Amino acid sequence: MAGHSQFKNIMHRKGRQDAQKSKLFGKLAREITVAAKLGTPDPAMNPRLRAAVIAARQENMPKDNIERAIKKATGGESENYDEIRYEGYGPGGVAVIVEALTDNRNRAASDIRSYFTKSGGNLGETGSVAFMFDRTGIIEYDASKASDDAMLEAAIEAGADDVVSSESGHEIYASQETFREVAKALETKFGEARKAALTWKPQNTVSVDDETGEKLLKLMDLLNEHDDVQNVYANFEVSDALVAKMGG
């Protein structure tokens, strides 16, 4: 499971690196507004909005901010954001997927292309690397919520595809089609998850040396710091020593 834990390690860097709470809250609010605009403003009836609200709560975003972001969608004064997925190759030929919500497609594309180019990579066409990832749902619970066996049993009963339990908690994976039902069944049994969202999970990871890894981690940080970027996924593994050195 080295690749899996490394994948989690890199994903978790985003939260730790993004120390500017106002920027993080801005991104979370944007996703809440878009989710509420695309569906119903009721999180109980709108899976995407519910996932966005859970993510906001996990980052301790004030309740007022969350409610304001939902009202913005129903009030008609919200900006129109385009959902765009960028795909490309970073240093060492590593596959990278970038999900963005932007009100200026030209600016976002130009900025993201420049980040790839400066890092020694290149931005490709949509679909150029997505085939190396699985679009899957992930549901996370703290380890204290249930024993490994109890979580595995409940997840299988709910229709999940895979469960990975460790000291840091339980990760339950479900297909895009069954994700909502699995999440509902587990919430009924264990309460609200700490995370429930669709993600791009790499089918395989590639190990890179520290020099390439450092360039890749810098690219990840650059992308994550951009206002329009919501999520970044990649399929590489680096040494724990490098993650520690880079402040991961």
PDB file of N, CA and C in Angstrom, residues 152-239:
ATOM      1  N   LEU A 152     -15.340  -2.518   7.934  1.00  0.00           N
ATOM      2  CA  LEU A 152     -15.273  -3.351   6.732  1.00  0.00           C
ATOM      3  C   LEU A 152     -16.617  -4.031   6.474  1.00  0.00           C
ATOM      4  N   GLU A 153     -17.192  -4.586   7.530  1.00  0.00           N
ATOM      5  CA  GLU A 153     -18.484  -5.280   7.397  1.00  0.00           C
ATOM      6  C   GLU A 153     -19.581  -4.330   6.930  1.00  0.00           C
ATOM      7  N   ALA A 154     -19.627  -3.152   7.557  1.00  0.00           N
ATOM      8  CA  ALA A 154     -20.659  -2.169   7.202  1.00  0.00           C
ATOM      9  C   ALA A 154     -20.471  -1.661   5.772  1.00  0.00           C
ATOM     10  N   ALA A 155     -19.218  -1.440   5.398  1.00  0.00           N
ATOM     11  CA  ALA A 155     -18.934  -0.924   4.057  1.00  0.00           C
ATOM     12  C   ALA A 155     -19.305  -1.933   2.976  1.00  0.00           C
ATOM     13  N   ILE A 156     -18.971  -3.202   3.211  1.00  0.00           N
ATOM     14  CA  ILE A 156     -19.303  -4.251   2.242  1.00  0.00           C
ATOM     15  C   ILE A 156     -20.821  -4.369   2.106  1.00  0.00           C
ATOM     16  N   GLU A 157     -21.497  -4.335   3.263  1.00  0.00           N
ATOM     17  CA  GLU A 157     -22.962  -4.420   3.270  1.00  0.00           C
ATOM     18  C   GLU A 157     -23.584  -3.251   2.513  1.00  0.00           C
ATOM     19  N   ALA A 158     -22.941  -2.081   2.589  1.00  0.00           N
ATOM     20  CA  ALA A 158     -23.463  -0.876   1.927  1.00  0.00           C
ATOM     21  C   ALA A 158     -23.171  -0.870   0.425  1.00  0.00           C
ATOM     22  N   GLY A 159     -22.252  -1.758  -0.010  1.00  0.00           N
ATOM     23  CA  GLY A 159     -21.936  -1.824  -1.442  1.00  0.00           C
ATOM     24  C   GLY A 159     -20.635  -1.168  -1.842  1.00  0.00           C
ATOM     25  N   ALA A 160     -19.741  -0.928  -0.869  1.00  0.00           N
ATOM     26  CA  ALA A 160     -18.451  -0.289  -1.165  1.00  0.00           C
ATOM     27  C   ALA A 160     -17.533  -1.248  -1.923  1.00  0.00           C
ATOM     28  N   ASP A 161     -16.544  -0.687  -2.617  1.00  0.00           N
ATOM     29  CA  ASP A 161     -15.598  -1.491  -3.395  1.00  0.00           C
ATOM     30  C   ASP A 161     -14.360  -1.871  -2.596  1.00  0.00           C
ATOM     31  N   ASP A 162     -13.942  -0.992  -1.680  1.00  0.00           N
ATOM     32  CA  ASP A 162     -12.675  -1.219  -0.982  1.00  0.00           C
ATOM     33  C   ASP A 162     -12.672  -0.430   0.325  1.00  0.00           C
ATOM     34  N   VAL A 163     -11.977  -0.958   1.312  1.00  0.00           N
ATOM     35  CA  VAL A 163     -11.825  -0.266   2.600  1.00  0.00           C
ATOM     36  C   VAL A 163     -10.357  -0.346   3.010  1.00  0.00           C
ATOM     37  N   VAL A 164      -9.794   0.779   3.385  1.00  0.00           N
ATOM     38  CA  VAL A 164      -8.419   0.811   3.891  1.00  0.00           C
ATOM     39  C   VAL A 164      -8.456   1.445   5.280  1.00  0.00           C
ATOM     40  N   SER A 165      -8.081   0.671   6.293  1.00  0.00           N
ATOM     41  CA  SER A 165      -8.092   1.173   7.667  1.00  0.00           C
ATOM     42  C   SER A 165      -6.668   1.295   8.188  1.00  0.00           C
ATOM     43  N   SER A 166      -6.413   2.369   8.908  1.00  0.00           N
ATOM     44  CA  SER A 166      -5.091   2.592   9.504  1.00  0.00           C
ATOM     45  C   SER A 166      -5.283   3.415  10.768  1.00  0.00           C
ATOM     46  N   GLU A 167      -4.182   3.786  11.404  1.00  0.00           N
ATOM     47  CA  GLU A 167      -4.269   4.600  12.626  1.00  0.00           C
ATOM     48  C   GLU A 167      -4.941   5.934  12.358  1.00  0.00           C
ATOM     49  N   SER A 168      -4.787   6.440  11.147  1.00  0.00           N
ATOM     50  CA  SER A 168      -5.345   7.765  10.839  1.00  0.00           C
ATOM     51  C   SER A 168      -6.835   7.715  10.496  1.00  0.00           C
ATOM     52  N   GLY A 169      -7.384   6.502  10.348  1.00  0.00           N
ATOM     53  CA  GLY A 169      -8.815   6.413  10.092  1.00  0.00           C
ATOM     54  C   GLY A 169      -9.178   5.377   9.054  1.00  0.00           C
ATOM     55  N   HIS A 170     -10.433   5.419   8.647  1.00  0.00           N
ATOM     56  CA  HIS A 170     -10.958   4.472   7.667  1.00  0.00           C
ATOM     57  C   HIS A 170     -11.234   5.218   6.359  1.00  0.00           C
ATOM     58  N   GLU A 171     -10.794   4.639   5.257  1.00  0.00           N
ATOM     59  CA  GLU A 171     -11.088   5.180   3.934  1.00  0.00           C
ATOM     60  C   GLU A 171     -11.920   4.151   3.187  1.00  0.00           C
ATOM     61  N   ILE A 172     -13.112   4.545   2.797  1.00  0.00           N
ATOM     62  CA  ILE A 172     -14.008   3.634   2.099  1.00  0.00           C
ATOM     63  C   ILE A 172     -14.164   4.145   0.671  1.00  0.00           C
ATOM     64  N   TYR A 173     -13.948   3.249  -0.293  1.00  0.00           N
ATOM     65  CA  TYR A 173     -14.057   3.623  -1.701  1.00  0.00           C
ATOM     66  C   TYR A 173     -15.293   2.989  -2.320  1.00  0.00           C
ATOM     67  N   ALA A 174     -15.989   3.767  -3.133  1.00  0.00           N
ATOM     68  CA  ALA A 174     -17.189   3.278  -3.811  1.00  0.00           C
ATOM     69  C   ALA A 174     -17.206   3.835  -5.228  1.00  0.00           C
ATOM     70  N   SER A 175     -17.864   3.108  -6.142  1.00  0.00           N
ATOM     71  CA  SER A 175     -17.922   3.576  -7.526  1.00  0.00           C
ATOM     72  C   SER A 175     -18.704   4.887  -7.597  1.00  0.00           C
ATOM     73  N   GLN A 176     -18.500   5.591  -8.705  1.00  0.00           N
ATOM     74  CA  GLN A 176     -19.202   6.854  -8.911  1.00  0.00           C
ATOM     75  C   GLN A 176     -20.714   6.643  -8.822  1.00  0.00           C
ATOM     76  N   GLU A 177     -21.180   5.486  -9.303  1.00  0.00           N
ATOM     77  CA  GLU A 177     -22.626   5.199  -9.347  1.00  0.00           C
ATOM     78  C   GLU A 177     -23.195   4.880  -7.965  1.00  0.00           C
ATOM     79  N   THR A 178     -22.428   4.176  -7.133  1.00  0.00           N
ATOM     80  CA  THR A 178     -22.962   3.734  -5.830  1.00  0.00           C
ATOM     81  C   THR A 178     -22.546   4.642  -4.668  1.00  0.00           C
ATOM     82  N   PHE A 179     -21.687   5.610  -4.959  1.00  0.00           N
ATOM     83  CA  PHE A 179     -21.097   6.469  -3.915  1.00  0.00           C
ATOM     84  C   PHE A 179     -22.143   7.081  -2.985  1.00  0.00           C
ATOM     85  N   ARG A 180     -23.186   7.661  -3.559  1.00  0.00           N
ATOM     86  CA  ARG A 180     -24.190   8.352  -2.739  1.00  0.00           C
ATOM     87  C   ARG A 180     -24.896   7.380  -1.782  1.00  0.00           C
ATOM     88  N   GLU A 181     -25.261   6.200  -2.291  1.00  0.00           N
ATOM     89  CA  GLU A 181     -25.964   5.225  -1.460  1.00  0.00           C
ATOM     90  C   GLU A 181     -25.065   4.679  -0.348  1.00  0.00           C
ATOM     91  N   VAL A 182     -23.797   4.431  -0.694  1.00  0.00           N
ATOM     92  CA  VAL A 182     -22.840   3.930   0.305  1.00  0.00           C
ATOM     93  C   VAL A 182     -22.644   4.968   1.410  1.00  0.00           C
ATOM     94  N   ALA A 183     -22.455   6.223   1.010  1.00  0.00           N
ATOM     95  CA  ALA A 183     -22.244   7.300   1.984  1.00  0.00           C
ATOM     96  C   ALA A 183     -23.450   7.436   2.920  1.00  0.00           C
ATOM     97  N   LYS A 184     -24.657   7.323   2.354  1.00  0.00           N
ATOM     98  CA  LYS A 184     -25.886   7.440   3.163  1.00  0.00           C
ATOM     99  C   LYS A 184     -25.981   6.301   4.180  1.00  0.00           C
ATOM    100  N   ALA A 185     -25.695   5.089   3.717  1.00  0.00           N
ATOM    101  CA  ALA A 185     -25.795   3.914   4.590  1.00  0.00           C
ATOM    102  C   ALA A 185     -24.798   4.013   5.743  1.00  0.00           C
ATOM    103  N   LEU A 186     -23.589   4.454   5.454  1.00  0.00           N
ATOM    104  CA  LEU A 186     -22.565   4.565   6.499  1.00  0.00           C
ATOM    105  C   LEU A 186     -22.889   5.706   7.463  1.00  0.00           C
ATOM    106  N   GLU A 187     -23.474   6.782   6.927  1.00  0.00           N
ATOM    107  CA  GLU A 187     -23.839   7.904   7.805  1.00  0.00           C
ATOM    108  C   GLU A 187     -24.932   7.479   8.785  1.00  0.00           C
ATOM    109  N   THR A 188     -25.867   6.673   8.328  1.00  0.00           N
ATOM    110  CA  THR A 188     -26.929   6.168   9.197  1.00  0.00           C
ATOM    111  C   THR A 188     -26.332   5.361  10.351  1.00  0.00           C
ATOM    112  N   LYS A 189     -25.264   4.626  10.063  1.00  0.00           N
ATOM    113  CA  LYS A 189     -24.659   3.746  11.059  1.00  0.00           C
ATOM    114  C   LYS A 189     -23.628   4.444  11.942  1.00  0.00           C
ATOM    115  N   PHE A 190     -22.796   5.304  11.329  1.00  0.00           N
ATOM    116  CA  PHE A 190     -21.662   5.889  12.071  1.00  0.00           C
ATOM    117  C   PHE A 190     -21.706   7.413  12.232  1.00  0.00           C
ATOM    118  N   GLY A 191     -22.737   8.065  11.709  1.00  0.00           N
ATOM    119  CA  GLY A 191     -22.795   9.517  11.784  1.00  0.00           C
ATOM    120  C   GLY A 191     -22.088  10.150  10.586  1.00  0.00           C
ATOM    121  N   GLU A 192     -22.008  11.469  10.597  1.00  0.00           N
ATOM    122  CA  GLU A 192     -21.431  12.189   9.462  1.00  0.00           C
ATOM    123  C   GLU A 192     -19.955  11.864   9.262  1.00  0.00           C
ATOM    124  N   ALA A 193     -19.578  11.609   8.025  1.00  0.00           N
ATOM    125  CA  ALA A 193     -18.179  11.314   7.691  1.00  0.00           C
ATOM    126  C   ALA A 193     -17.340  12.585   7.787  1.00  0.00           C
ATOM    127  N   ARG A 194     -16.024  12.421   7.963  1.00  0.00           N
ATOM    128  CA  ARG A 194     -15.166  13.609   7.978  1.00  0.00           C
ATOM    129  C   ARG A 194     -14.894  14.078   6.547  1.00  0.00           C
ATOM    130  N   LYS A 195     -15.141  13.181   5.579  1.00  0.00           N
ATOM    131  CA  LYS A 195     -15.018  13.550   4.173  1.00  0.00           C
ATOM    132  C   LYS A 195     -15.878  12.604   3.357  1.00  0.00           C
ATOM    133  N   ALA A 196     -16.547  13.143   2.343  1.00  0.00           N
ATOM    134  CA  ALA A 196     -17.312  12.314   1.414  1.00  0.00           C
ATOM    135  C   ALA A 196     -17.329  13.050   0.089  1.00  0.00           C
ATOM    136  N   ALA A 197     -16.542  12.582  -0.868  1.00  0.00           N
ATOM    137  CA  ALA A 197     -16.408  13.317  -2.124  1.00  0.00           C
ATOM    138  C   ALA A 197     -15.943  12.396  -3.240  1.00  0.00           C
ATOM    139  N   LEU A 198     -16.150  12.843  -4.475  1.00  0.00           N
ATOM    140  CA  LEU A 198     -15.614  12.123  -5.618  1.00  0.00           C
ATOM    141  C   LEU A 198     -14.160  12.548  -5.804  1.00  0.00           C
ATOM    142  N   THR A 199     -13.318  11.618  -6.168  1.00  0.00           N
ATOM    143  CA  THR A 199     -11.895  11.909  -6.292  1.00  0.00           C
ATOM    144  C   THR A 199     -11.326  11.190  -7.515  1.00  0.00           C
ATOM    145  N   TRP A 200     -10.133  11.576  -7.920  1.00  0.00           N
ATOM    146  CA  TRP A 200      -9.406  10.874  -8.982  1.00  0.00           C
ATOM    147  C   TRP A 200      -8.307  10.067  -8.300  1.00  0.00           C
ATOM    148  N   LYS A 201      -8.462   8.744  -8.302  1.00  0.00           N
ATOM    149  CA  LYS A 201      -7.495   7.883  -7.631  1.00  0.00           C
ATOM    150  C   LYS A 201      -6.586   7.235  -8.679  1.00  0.00           C
ATOM    151  N   PRO A 202      -5.267   7.423  -8.562  1.00  0.00           N
ATOM    152  CA  PRO A 202      -4.371   6.832  -9.567  1.00  0.00           C
ATOM    153  C   PRO A 202      -4.424   5.309  -9.530  1.00  0.00           C
ATOM    154  N   GLN A 203      -4.449   4.698 -10.716  1.00  0.00           N
ATOM    155  CA  GLN A 203      -4.465   3.232 -10.791  1.00  0.00           C
ATOM    156  C   GLN A 203      -3.114   2.664 -10.348  1.00  0.00           C
ATOM    157  N   ASN A 204      -2.068   3.379 -10.679  1.00  0.00           N
ATOM    158  CA  ASN A 204      -0.711   3.001 -10.264  1.00  0.00           C
ATOM    159  C   ASN A 204       0.065   4.268  -9.959  1.00  0.00           C
ATOM    160  N   THR A 205       1.087   4.165  -9.110  1.00  0.00           N
ATOM    161  CA  THR A 205       1.939   5.324  -8.852  1.00  0.00           C
ATOM    162  C   THR A 205       3.357   5.041  -9.345  1.00  0.00           C
ATOM    163  N   VAL A 206       4.068   6.121  -9.682  1.00  0.00           N
ATOM    164  CA  VAL A 206       5.456   5.977 -10.127  1.00  0.00           C
ATOM    165  C   VAL A 206       6.383   6.605  -9.094  1.00  0.00           C
ATOM    166  N   SER A 207       7.461   5.926  -8.788  1.00  0.00           N
ATOM    167  CA  SER A 207       8.437   6.460  -7.838  1.00  0.00           C
ATOM    168  C   SER A 207       9.363   7.435  -8.567  1.00  0.00           C
ATOM    169  N   VAL A 208       9.628   8.569  -7.951  1.00  0.00           N
ATOM    170  CA  VAL A 208      10.549   9.539  -8.545  1.00  0.00           C
ATOM    171  C   VAL A 208      11.673   9.841  -7.552  1.00  0.00           C
ATOM    172  N   ASP A 209      12.829  10.248  -8.079  1.00  0.00           N
ATOM    173  CA  ASP A 209      13.942  10.593  -7.187  1.00  0.00           C
ATOM    174  C   ASP A 209      13.660  11.928  -6.509  1.00  0.00           C
ATOM    175  N   ASP A 210      14.474  12.278  -5.519  1.00  0.00           N
ATOM    176  CA  ASP A 210      14.210  13.479  -4.722  1.00  0.00           C
ATOM    177  C   ASP A 210      14.275  14.766  -5.541  1.00  0.00           C
ATOM    178  N   GLU A 211      15.154  14.801  -6.528  1.00  0.00           N
ATOM    179  CA  GLU A 211      15.276  16.017  -7.346  1.00  0.00           C
ATOM    180  C   GLU A 211      13.992  16.260  -8.138  1.00  0.00           C
ATOM    181  N   THR A 212      13.498  15.199  -8.778  1.00  0.00           N
ATOM    182  CA  THR A 212      12.241  15.303  -9.528  1.00  0.00           C
ATOM    183  C   THR A 212      11.078  15.528  -8.573  1.00  0.00           C
ATOM    184  N   GLY A 213      11.110  14.840  -7.434  1.00  0.00           N
ATOM    185  CA  GLY A 213      10.055  14.963  -6.445  1.00  0.00           C
ATOM    186  C   GLY A 213       9.914  16.383  -5.923  1.00  0.00           C
ATOM    187  N   GLU A 214      11.041  17.035  -5.724  1.00  0.00           N
ATOM    188  CA  GLU A 214      11.008  18.418  -5.235  1.00  0.00           C
ATOM    189  C   GLU A 214      10.334  19.333  -6.256  1.00  0.00           C
ATOM    190  N   LYS A 215      10.642  19.133  -7.527  1.00  0.00           N
ATOM    191  CA  LYS A 215      10.008  19.933  -8.588  1.00  0.00           C
ATOM    192  C   LYS A 215       8.499  19.666  -8.628  1.00  0.00           C
ATOM    193  N   LEU A 216       8.138  18.408  -8.460  1.00  0.00           N
ATOM    194  CA  LEU A 216       6.720  18.038  -8.490  1.00  0.00           C
ATOM    195  C   LEU A 216       5.946  18.634  -7.318  1.00  0.00           C
ATOM    196  N   LEU A 217       6.534  18.560  -6.128  1.00  0.00           N
ATOM    197  CA  LEU A 217       5.862  19.107  -4.948  1.00  0.00           C
ATOM    198  C   LEU A 217       5.714  20.627  -5.061  1.00  0.00           C
ATOM    199  N   LYS A 218       6.706  21.268  -5.664  1.00  0.00           N
ATOM    200  CA  LYS A 218       6.609  22.723  -5.880  1.00  0.00           C
ATOM    201  C   LYS A 218       5.491  23.043  -6.883  1.00  0.00           C
ATOM    202  N   LEU A 219       5.377  22.191  -7.912  1.00  0.00           N
ATOM    203  CA  LEU A 219       4.292  22.375  -8.883  1.00  0.00           C
ATOM    204  C   LEU A 219       2.938  22.195  -8.203  1.00  0.00           C
ATOM    205  N   MET A 220       2.821  21.169  -7.358  1.00  0.00           N
ATOM    206  CA  MET A 220       1.561  20.937  -6.619  1.00  0.00           C
ATOM    207  C   MET A 220       1.181  22.165  -5.788  1.00  0.00           C
ATOM    208  N   ASP A 221       2.186  22.716  -5.101  1.00  0.00           N
ATOM    209  CA  ASP A 221       1.926  23.888  -4.257  1.00  0.00           C
ATOM    210  C   ASP A 221       1.494  25.091  -5.092  1.00  0.00           C
ATOM    211  N   LEU A 222       2.179  25.310  -6.216  1.00  0.00           N
ATOM    212  CA  LEU A 222       1.830  26.436  -7.098  1.00  0.00           C
ATOM    213  C   LEU A 222       0.385  26.305  -7.564  1.00  0.00           C
ATOM    214  N   LEU A 223       0.036  25.128  -8.001  1.00  0.00           N
ATOM    215  CA  LEU A 223      -1.326  24.895  -8.492  1.00  0.00           C
ATOM    216  C   LEU A 223      -2.354  25.085  -7.378  1.00  0.00           C
ATOM    217  N   ASN A 224      -2.082  24.512  -6.221  1.00  0.00           N
ATOM    218  CA  ASN A 224      -3.027  24.609  -5.101  1.00  0.00           C
ATOM    219  C   ASN A 224      -3.213  26.034  -4.609  1.00  0.00           C
ATOM    220  N   GLU A 225      -2.195  26.865  -4.783  1.00  0.00           N
ATOM    221  CA  GLU A 225      -2.289  28.245  -4.311  1.00  0.00           C
ATOM    222  C   GLU A 225      -3.090  29.130  -5.259  1.00  0.00           C
ATOM    223  N   HIS A 226      -3.339  28.660  -6.469  1.00  0.00           N
ATOM    224  CA  HIS A 226      -4.095  29.470  -7.435  1.00  0.00           C
ATOM    225  C   HIS A 226      -5.561  29.542  -7.005  1.00  0.00           C
ATOM    226  N   ASP A 227      -6.118  30.734  -7.045  1.00  0.00           N
ATOM    227  CA  ASP A 227      -7.490  30.953  -6.575  1.00  0.00           C
ATOM    228  C   ASP A 227      -8.520  30.075  -7.280  1.00  0.00           C
ATOM    229  N   ASP A 228      -8.310  29.784  -8.564  1.00  0.00           N
ATOM    230  CA  ASP A 228      -9.304  29.041  -9.340  1.00  0.00           C
ATOM    231  C   ASP A 228      -9.210  27.532  -9.148  1.00  0.00           C
ATOM    232  N   VAL A 229      -8.093  27.061  -8.608  1.00  0.00           N
ATOM    233  CA  VAL A 229      -7.873  25.615  -8.498  1.00  0.00           C
ATOM    234  C   VAL A 229      -8.536  25.057  -7.244  1.00  0.00           C
ATOM    235  N   GLN A 230      -9.357  24.035  -7.431  1.00  0.00           N
ATOM    236  CA  GLN A 230     -10.055  23.396  -6.311  1.00  0.00           C
ATOM    237  C   GLN A 230      -9.326  22.143  -5.831  1.00  0.00           C
ATOM    238  N   ASN A 231      -8.888  21.304  -6.759  1.00  0.00           N
ATOM    239  CA  ASN A 231      -8.222  20.048  -6.405  1.00  0.00           C
ATOM    240  C   ASN A 231      -7.124  19.714  -7.398  1.00  0.00           C
ATOM    241  N   VAL A 232      -6.074  19.067  -6.891  1.00  0.00           N
ATOM    242  CA  VAL A 232      -4.973  18.606  -7.745  1.00  0.00           C
ATOM    243  C   VAL A 232      -4.694  17.145  -7.400  1.00  0.00           C
ATOM    244  N   TYR A 233      -4.573  16.318  -8.427  1.00  0.00           N
ATOM    245  CA  TYR A 233      -4.281  14.892  -8.235  1.00  0.00           C
ATOM    246  C   TYR A 233      -3.083  14.511  -9.097  1.00  0.00           C
ATOM    247  N   ALA A 234      -2.243  13.614  -8.588  1.00  0.00           N
ATOM    248  CA  ALA A 234      -1.079  13.163  -9.348  1.00  0.00           C
ATOM    249  C   ALA A 234      -0.784  11.719  -8.985  1.00  0.00           C
ATOM    250  N   ASN A 235       0.042  11.054  -9.801  1.00  0.00           N
ATOM    251  CA  ASN A 235       0.268   9.620  -9.589  1.00  0.00           C
ATOM    252  C   ASN A 235       1.721   9.284  -9.266  1.00  0.00           C
ATOM    253  N   PHE A 236       2.343  10.113  -8.402  1.00  0.00           N
ATOM    254  CA  PHE A 236       3.746   9.847  -8.081  1.00  0.00           C
ATOM    255  C   PHE A 236       3.969   9.548  -6.605  1.00  0.00           C
ATOM    256  N   GLU A 237       5.098   8.917  -6.337  1.00  0.00           N
ATOM    257  CA  GLU A 237       5.549   8.611  -4.977  1.00  0.00           C
ATOM    258  C   GLU A 237       6.888   9.281  -4.752  1.00  0.00           C
ATOM    259  N   VAL A 238       7.066   9.891  -3.585  1.00  0.00           N
ATOM    260  CA  VAL A 238       8.373  10.442  -3.213  1.00  0.00           C
ATOM    261  C   VAL A 238       8.764   9.873  -1.845  1.00  0.00           C
ATOM    262  N   SER A 239      10.022  10.062  -1.491  1.00  0.00           N
ATOM    263  CA  SER A 239      10.484   9.539  -0.204  1.00  0.00           C
ATOM    264  C   SER A 239       9.877  10.337   0.953  1.00  0.00           C
TER     265      SER A 239
END
